[in-house]
Amino acid sequence: MSKNLEQIKNVLKTLGVKADENEIYERIKDKKLKVIWLHFSECTGCSESFIRSESIGLDDLIFDYIDLVYHETYMASSGFLAESLLESKEPYLLIVEGAISANEYYTSGAFAHSAMHKMQELAKNALAIYAVGSCSSYGGIQAAAPNPTISYGIADEFKDAVLIPGCPPSESNIIASIMHFVFFNSAPSLDNNNRPAFAYAKCLHDMCERKVAFESGDFVKEFGDEAAKNGACLFKVGCKGPYTFNNCPKTKFNSKTSWPVAAGHGCIACSERDFWDNYGVYELSMASSYAQGKRKRAQNIINNFEKGTTCIKDDGIYKDNEKILSFEFEMQNIASFLSTNKLGQKLLANYEKEFNINLQADSKIASKFSDIFLAASFILNKEFKSLDEILKLANSYEIGIASGLDFKLNNNIPFKLDVQKSLRLVLIYKLGGLDDIAIYYGIADSIAQVIVKVLKLADIKEFYFEDEIFKSEIMQERLSFYLKRI
């Protein structure tokens, strides 16, 4: 019993849930959750991760907490006897590993049923559906372009499925998600993408032990160099951590031994949708020239909002002619601003050394969205004939994953946008190997995102746009992308 109580306590800690382990133990000790685990198009890596848990080993799991009714890799039965196990009339948690593929490419079991046939039949009596791994969540490598087996994730057909992506997910995320159902007869709290929030709500980059190196512009330029030996950031050699939401730095793998970045290789965003196609080359910064597929243009829905008394202008957002969004920054050049702390000083020194650019000259930001693009151009030492030229350059970016500027926005009206702190990321991204067009695309995306956030916080349903910046294709697209979410 004491071992069970300690296991329950550890799982609750992982889940971030406050509950009494004694009460949970008394409630579940005489019953076990039935689990059916299906394999479709996959490599069994998620099952391999599943059995490597030390917090609750497989033996304790199946003897004390779950009844693993069906699992093709671990069960002893086969053929028609195995198929008969799927006829359980009692409710069960349905876990799926692997992508659904077109019938002509995938059949399984004694009856040679397709993946979709099995899903449709077994979903009828399922208490919930868990998609374990990126293959079952999003289609995985099977669904990568050109997708010859016509594969896709179960979430495309079963909208309420709980997604636990990763290639593979950590054993901690799999076990904790299952145990939440054991404890409370429900899935954990989910994020906006139907993923357990305890595992996928935070950006991996923000928990990374190499983030200080990122902030100071210390990058590995090639594997095995001195920077690599000294723990520099892996962004320039392909790390996709800033675009990934997962708790790998916290939970790690192999009994919390390590994780890819600690071992010296960048994150590949394996828990993100279509990561095979959307994030460029594993060991290079994201660049349009390495886009696997063209960026998906968001449908233009701005015209649906072109009314009301709220006006979005280049210099802020106005409601009933009063400005509710303004810019907040110190009127000094970017070099002076960065010199206020050691990380900034090191970033500035690394940037000026790498590109032979002196940022001591005047780089003040005025009070317009368009000036953010112009300030970035100053930092990048680029000259353009017009703002329109910059916006067209941003629109040419093909990957479509934004390297955002992380604008700081207070939550009180009038909202104030801190721009200058965010401009350090222009230096960081440039040092990290991003194309200029990727940086400009990130600026456009960040501006659109913060505008829509203000509209949501202020509960503004009707508005219209003025000024040339918002007539550009790139701003219309990014605004449409975020507006469709409110």
XYZ file of N, CA and C in Angstrom, residues 364-483:
360
model
N 15.870 55.051 -32.702
C 14.648 55.267 -31.934
C 13.430 54.727 -32.681
N 12.454 54.286 -31.905
C 11.206 53.805 -32.484
C 10.166 54.890 -32.271
N 9.447 55.205 -33.324
C 8.337 56.143 -33.160
C 7.132 55.361 -32.649
N 5.943 55.883 -32.846
C 4.764 55.276 -32.226
C 3.852 54.614 -33.255
N 4.444 53.866 -34.186
C 3.648 53.205 -35.214
C 4.058 51.749 -35.362
N 3.094 50.943 -35.777
C 3.417 49.552 -36.065
C 4.461 49.458 -37.170
N 4.330 50.320 -38.171
C 5.261 50.268 -39.296
C 6.695 50.563 -38.860
N 6.842 51.353 -37.777
C 8.184 51.681 -37.308
C 8.913 50.476 -36.720
N 8.165 49.460 -36.328
C 8.806 48.240 -35.825
C 9.565 47.567 -36.971
N 8.963 47.555 -38.156
C 9.653 47.011 -39.330
C 10.887 47.846 -39.657
N 10.748 49.163 -39.550
C 11.862 50.045 -39.885
C 12.999 49.903 -38.879
N 12.655 49.736 -37.588
C 13.681 49.542 -36.570
C 14.428 48.241 -36.810
N 13.693 47.201 -37.200
C 14.336 45.919 -37.516
C 15.268 46.073 -38.705
N 14.866 46.869 -39.684
C 15.705 47.089 -40.866
C 16.999 47.800 -40.493
N 16.908 48.732 -39.546
C 18.115 49.408 -39.066
C 19.064 48.390 -38.421
N 18.503 47.534 -37.563
C 19.314 46.533 -36.875
C 19.963 45.576 -37.881
N 19.205 45.203 -38.915
C 19.709 44.267 -39.921
C 20.573 44.950 -40.970
N 20.709 46.290 -40.859
C 21.509 47.071 -41.804
C 20.971 46.941 -43.230
N 19.642 47.024 -43.338
C 18.976 46.918 -44.631
C 18.319 48.248 -44.982
N 18.372 48.599 -46.246
C 17.711 49.811 -46.705
C 16.636 49.446 -47.716
N 15.447 50.013 -47.528
C 14.335 49.764 -48.433
C 13.773 51.092 -48.920
N 13.224 51.060 -50.114
C 12.646 52.278 -50.677
C 11.335 52.634 -49.990
N 10.624 51.619 -49.493
C 9.323 51.879 -48.877
C 8.961 50.740 -47.931
N 7.973 50.992 -47.081
C 7.455 49.961 -46.193
C 6.844 48.818 -46.997
N 6.218 49.169 -48.096
C 5.590 48.159 -48.954
C 6.599 47.112 -49.419
N 7.823 47.543 -49.671
C 8.878 46.623 -50.103
C 9.190 45.603 -48.997
N 9.212 46.072 -47.747
C 9.464 45.173 -46.616
C 8.322 44.183 -46.470
N 7.090 44.673 -46.577
C 5.923 43.820 -46.394
C 5.838 42.758 -47.483
N 6.220 43.108 -48.695
C 6.231 42.116 -49.785
C 7.305 41.074 -49.547
N 8.427 41.495 -48.969
C 9.488 40.545 -48.631
C 8.990 39.571 -47.568
N 8.327 40.077 -46.536
C 7.776 39.217 -45.489
C 6.782 38.221 -46.060
N 6.016 38.665 -47.041
C 4.998 37.800 -47.644
C 5.595 36.682 -48.493
N 6.875 36.809 -48.826
C 7.509 35.781 -49.656
C 8.009 34.596 -48.829
N 7.922 34.703 -47.504
C 8.379 33.616 -46.636
C 7.462 32.412 -46.815
N 8.043 31.234 -47.011
C 7.239 30.073 -47.376
C 6.957 29.099 -46.244
N 7.837 29.007 -45.251
C 7.611 27.978 -44.233
C 6.356 28.265 -43.412
N 6.160 29.502 -43.022
C 4.920 29.849 -42.342
C 4.915 29.599 -40.853
N 6.044 29.207 -40.273
C 6.161 29.105 -38.817
C 6.827 30.391 -38.341
N 6.117 31.144 -37.517
C 6.581 32.485 -37.176
C 7.624 32.479 -36.071
N 8.685 33.238 -36.271
C 9.666 33.518 -35.217
C 9.255 34.850 -34.602
N 8.425 34.768 -33.577
C 7.779 35.955 -33.029
C 8.704 36.857 -32.234
N 8.253 38.106 -32.027
C 9.041 39.081 -31.284
C 8.647 39.171 -29.808
N 7.679 38.379 -29.376
C 7.367 38.275 -27.955
C 7.067 39.642 -27.346
N 6.142 40.364 -27.970
C 5.760 41.677 -27.448
C 5.159 41.551 -26.050
N 5.519 42.464 -25.168
C 4.971 42.479 -23.825
C 3.780 43.434 -23.785
N 2.642 42.908 -23.345
C 1.406 43.686 -23.331
C 0.807 43.643 -21.931
N 0.544 44.824 -21.365
C -0.138 44.817 -20.074
C -1.617 44.494 -20.287
N -2.328 44.138 -19.254
C -3.719 43.698 -19.394
C -4.726 44.727 -18.916
N -4.320 45.989 -18.872
C -5.222 47.041 -18.420
C -5.386 48.098 -19.495
N -6.615 48.546 -19.673
C -6.890 49.617 -20.620
C -6.456 50.958 -20.021
N -5.723 51.835 -20.724
C -5.254 51.624 -22.100
C -4.080 50.637 -22.142
N -4.147 49.721 -23.083
C -3.082 48.736 -23.225
C -1.809 49.413 -23.717
N -0.678 48.948 -23.189
C 0.605 49.494 -23.621
C 1.485 48.368 -24.124
N 2.087 48.597 -25.264
C 2.900 47.590 -25.926
C 4.373 47.939 -25.769
N 5.134 47.047 -25.128
C 6.569 47.256 -24.946
C 7.291 46.698 -26.167
N 7.786 47.576 -27.001
C 8.396 47.174 -28.269
C 9.896 46.950 -28.153
N 10.564 47.846 -27.450
C 12.018 47.860 -27.518
C 12.653 46.588 -26.951
N 12.089 46.046 -25.858
C 12.629 44.814 -25.289
C 12.579 43.675 -26.298
N 11.547 43.678 -27.117
C 11.366 42.594 -28.076
C 12.367 42.655 -29.227
N 12.893 43.846 -29.498
C 13.796 43.983 -30.637
C 15.123 43.250 -30.437
N 15.423 42.843 -29.193
C 16.633 42.043 -28.980
C 16.546 40.743 -29.794
N 15.304 40.278 -30.035
C 15.127 39.025 -30.772
C 15.539 39.152 -32.233
N 15.491 40.365 -32.780
C 15.973 40.555 -34.152
C 17.457 40.211 -34.219
N 18.223 40.681 -33.246
C 19.652 40.354 -33.184
C 19.853 38.859 -32.972
N 19.092 38.294 -32.042
C 19.234 36.867 -31.719
C 18.932 35.997 -32.932
N 17.817 36.287 -33.604
C 17.439 35.480 -34.777
C 18.470 35.587 -35.893
N 18.983 36.804 -36.096
C 19.991 36.984 -37.151
C 21.254 36.196 -36.817
N 21.697 36.281 -35.572
C 22.860 35.496 -35.143
C 22.578 34.005 -35.237
N 21.313 33.641 -35.021
C 20.920 32.235 -35.050
C 20.697 31.677 -36.431
N 20.915 32.484 -37.463
C 20.872 31.967 -38.827
C 19.558 32.113 -39.550
N 18.574 32.823 -38.990
C 17.309 33.003 -39.694
C 17.480 33.953 -40.878
N 16.743 33.695 -41.954
C 16.688 34.623 -43.080
C 16.060 35.938 -42.624
N 16.442 37.029 -43.280
C 15.789 38.306 -42.997
C 14.284 38.211 -43.246
N 13.906 37.499 -44.298
C 12.465 37.415 -44.600
C 11.719 36.692 -43.481
N 12.369 35.729 -42.833
C 11.739 35.032 -41.708
C 11.546 35.997 -40.544
N 12.498 36.888 -40.343
C 12.393 37.869 -39.266
C 11.254 38.844 -39.548
N 11.159 39.329 -40.779
C 10.077 40.248 -41.126
C 8.711 39.561 -41.037
N 8.659 38.305 -41.444
C 7.414 37.544 -41.328
C 7.010 37.419 -39.854
N 7.985 37.167 -38.986
C 7.711 37.071 -37.556
C 7.185 38.368 -36.977
N 7.698 39.501 -37.482
C 7.211 40.800 -37.023
C 5.746 40.983 -37.421
N 5.437 40.677 -38.684
C 4.047 40.799 -39.155
C 3.117 39.921 -38.326
N 3.542 38.701 -38.077
C 2.731 37.773 -37.294
C 2.539 38.287 -35.869
N 3.598 38.820 -35.269
C 3.519 39.310 -33.890
C 2.603 40.514 -33.767
N 2.667 41.413 -34.743
C 1.781 42.580 -34.731
C 0.325 42.132 -34.834
N 0.048 41.223 -35.763
C -1.320 40.717 -35.925
C -1.806 40.043 -34.647
N -0.940 39.261 -34.050
C -1.309 38.524 -32.840
C -1.656 39.476 -31.691
N -0.860 40.518 -31.521
C -1.106 41.426 -30.401
C -2.344 42.283 -30.648
N -2.609 42.630 -31.902
C -3.823 43.382 -32.218
C -5.061 42.572 -31.863
N -5.072 41.321 -32.271
C -6.233 40.461 -31.998
C -6.361 40.187 -30.500
N -5.237 40.090 -29.811
C -5.287 39.888 -28.359
C -5.941 41.078 -27.669
N -5.599 42.292 -28.104
C -6.209 43.494 -27.534
C -7.715 43.501 -27.807
N -8.105 43.163 -29.026
C -9.531 43.129 -29.370
C -10.286 42.138 -28.494
N -9.636 41.018 -28.213
C -10.268 40.000 -27.377
C -10.358 40.460 -25.928
N -9.264 41.031 -25.406
C -9.257 41.494 -24.019
C -10.271 42.616 -23.799
N -10.429 43.468 -24.803
C -11.365 44.594 -24.692
C -12.777 44.216 -25.124
N -12.949 42.941 -25.508
C -14.258 42.425 -25.949
C -14.846 43.276 -27.073
N -13.998 43.552 -28.068
C -14.426 44.342 -29.229
C -14.780 43.391 -30.359
N -16.030 43.443 -30.798
C -16.513 42.531 -31.832
C -16.544 43.167 -33.225
N -16.643 44.492 -33.262
C -16.723 45.198 -34.544
C -15.618 46.243 -34.612
N -14.943 46.313 -35.752
C -13.821 47.234 -35.905
C -13.508 47.379 -37.383
N -12.642 48.331 -37.687
C -12.217 48.506 -39.071
C -10.763 48.960 -39.081
N -10.130 48.872 -40.247
C -8.710 49.173 -40.374
C -8.490 50.413 -41.232
N -7.472 51.173 -40.843
C -7.024 52.293 -41.664
C -5.521 52.167 -41.897
N -5.003 52.959 -42.798
C -3.575 53.065 -43.094
C -3.068 51.918 -43.974
N -2.025 52.229 -44.713
C -1.514 51.342 -45.754
C -1.010 50.008 -45.220
N -0.430 50.007 -44.026
C 0.164 48.771 -43.517
C -0.853 47.637 -43.472
N -2.113 47.955 -43.179
C -3.126 46.915 -43.036
C -3.809 46.547 -44.348
N -3.389 47.193 -45.414
C -3.874 46.815 -46.741
C -2.928 45.837 -47.426
N -1.779 45.592 -46.794
C -0.797 44.674 -47.387
C -1.290 43.236 -47.275
N -0.843 42.396 -48.193
C -1.276 40.999 -48.225
C -0.833 40.250 -46.976
N 0.389 40.501 -46.522
C 0.910 39.756 -45.379
C 0.147 40.099 -44.104
N -0.163 41.394 -43.873
C -0.881 41.771 -42.666
C -2.332 41.303 -42.718
N -2.928 41.344 -43.905
C -4.293 40.845 -44.051
C -4.348 39.346 -43.738
N -3.353 38.632 -44.223
C -3.332 37.182 -43.988
C -3.142 36.842 -42.525
N -2.156 37.469 -41.865
C -1.879 37.139 -40.468
C -3.021 37.580 -39.553
N -3.613 38.726 -39.848
C -4.772 39.157 -39.069
C -5.934 38.190 -39.245
N -6.161 37.740 -40.476
C -7.234 36.772 -40.722
C -6.995 35.477 -39.965
N -5.739 35.063 -39.897
C -5.401 33.826 -39.198
C -5.802 33.888 -37.733
N -5.523 35.018 -37.084
C -5.852 35.145 -35.663
C -7.304 35.551 -35.425
N -7.889 36.302 -36.358
C -9.276 36.715 -36.185
C -10.229 35.536 -36.241
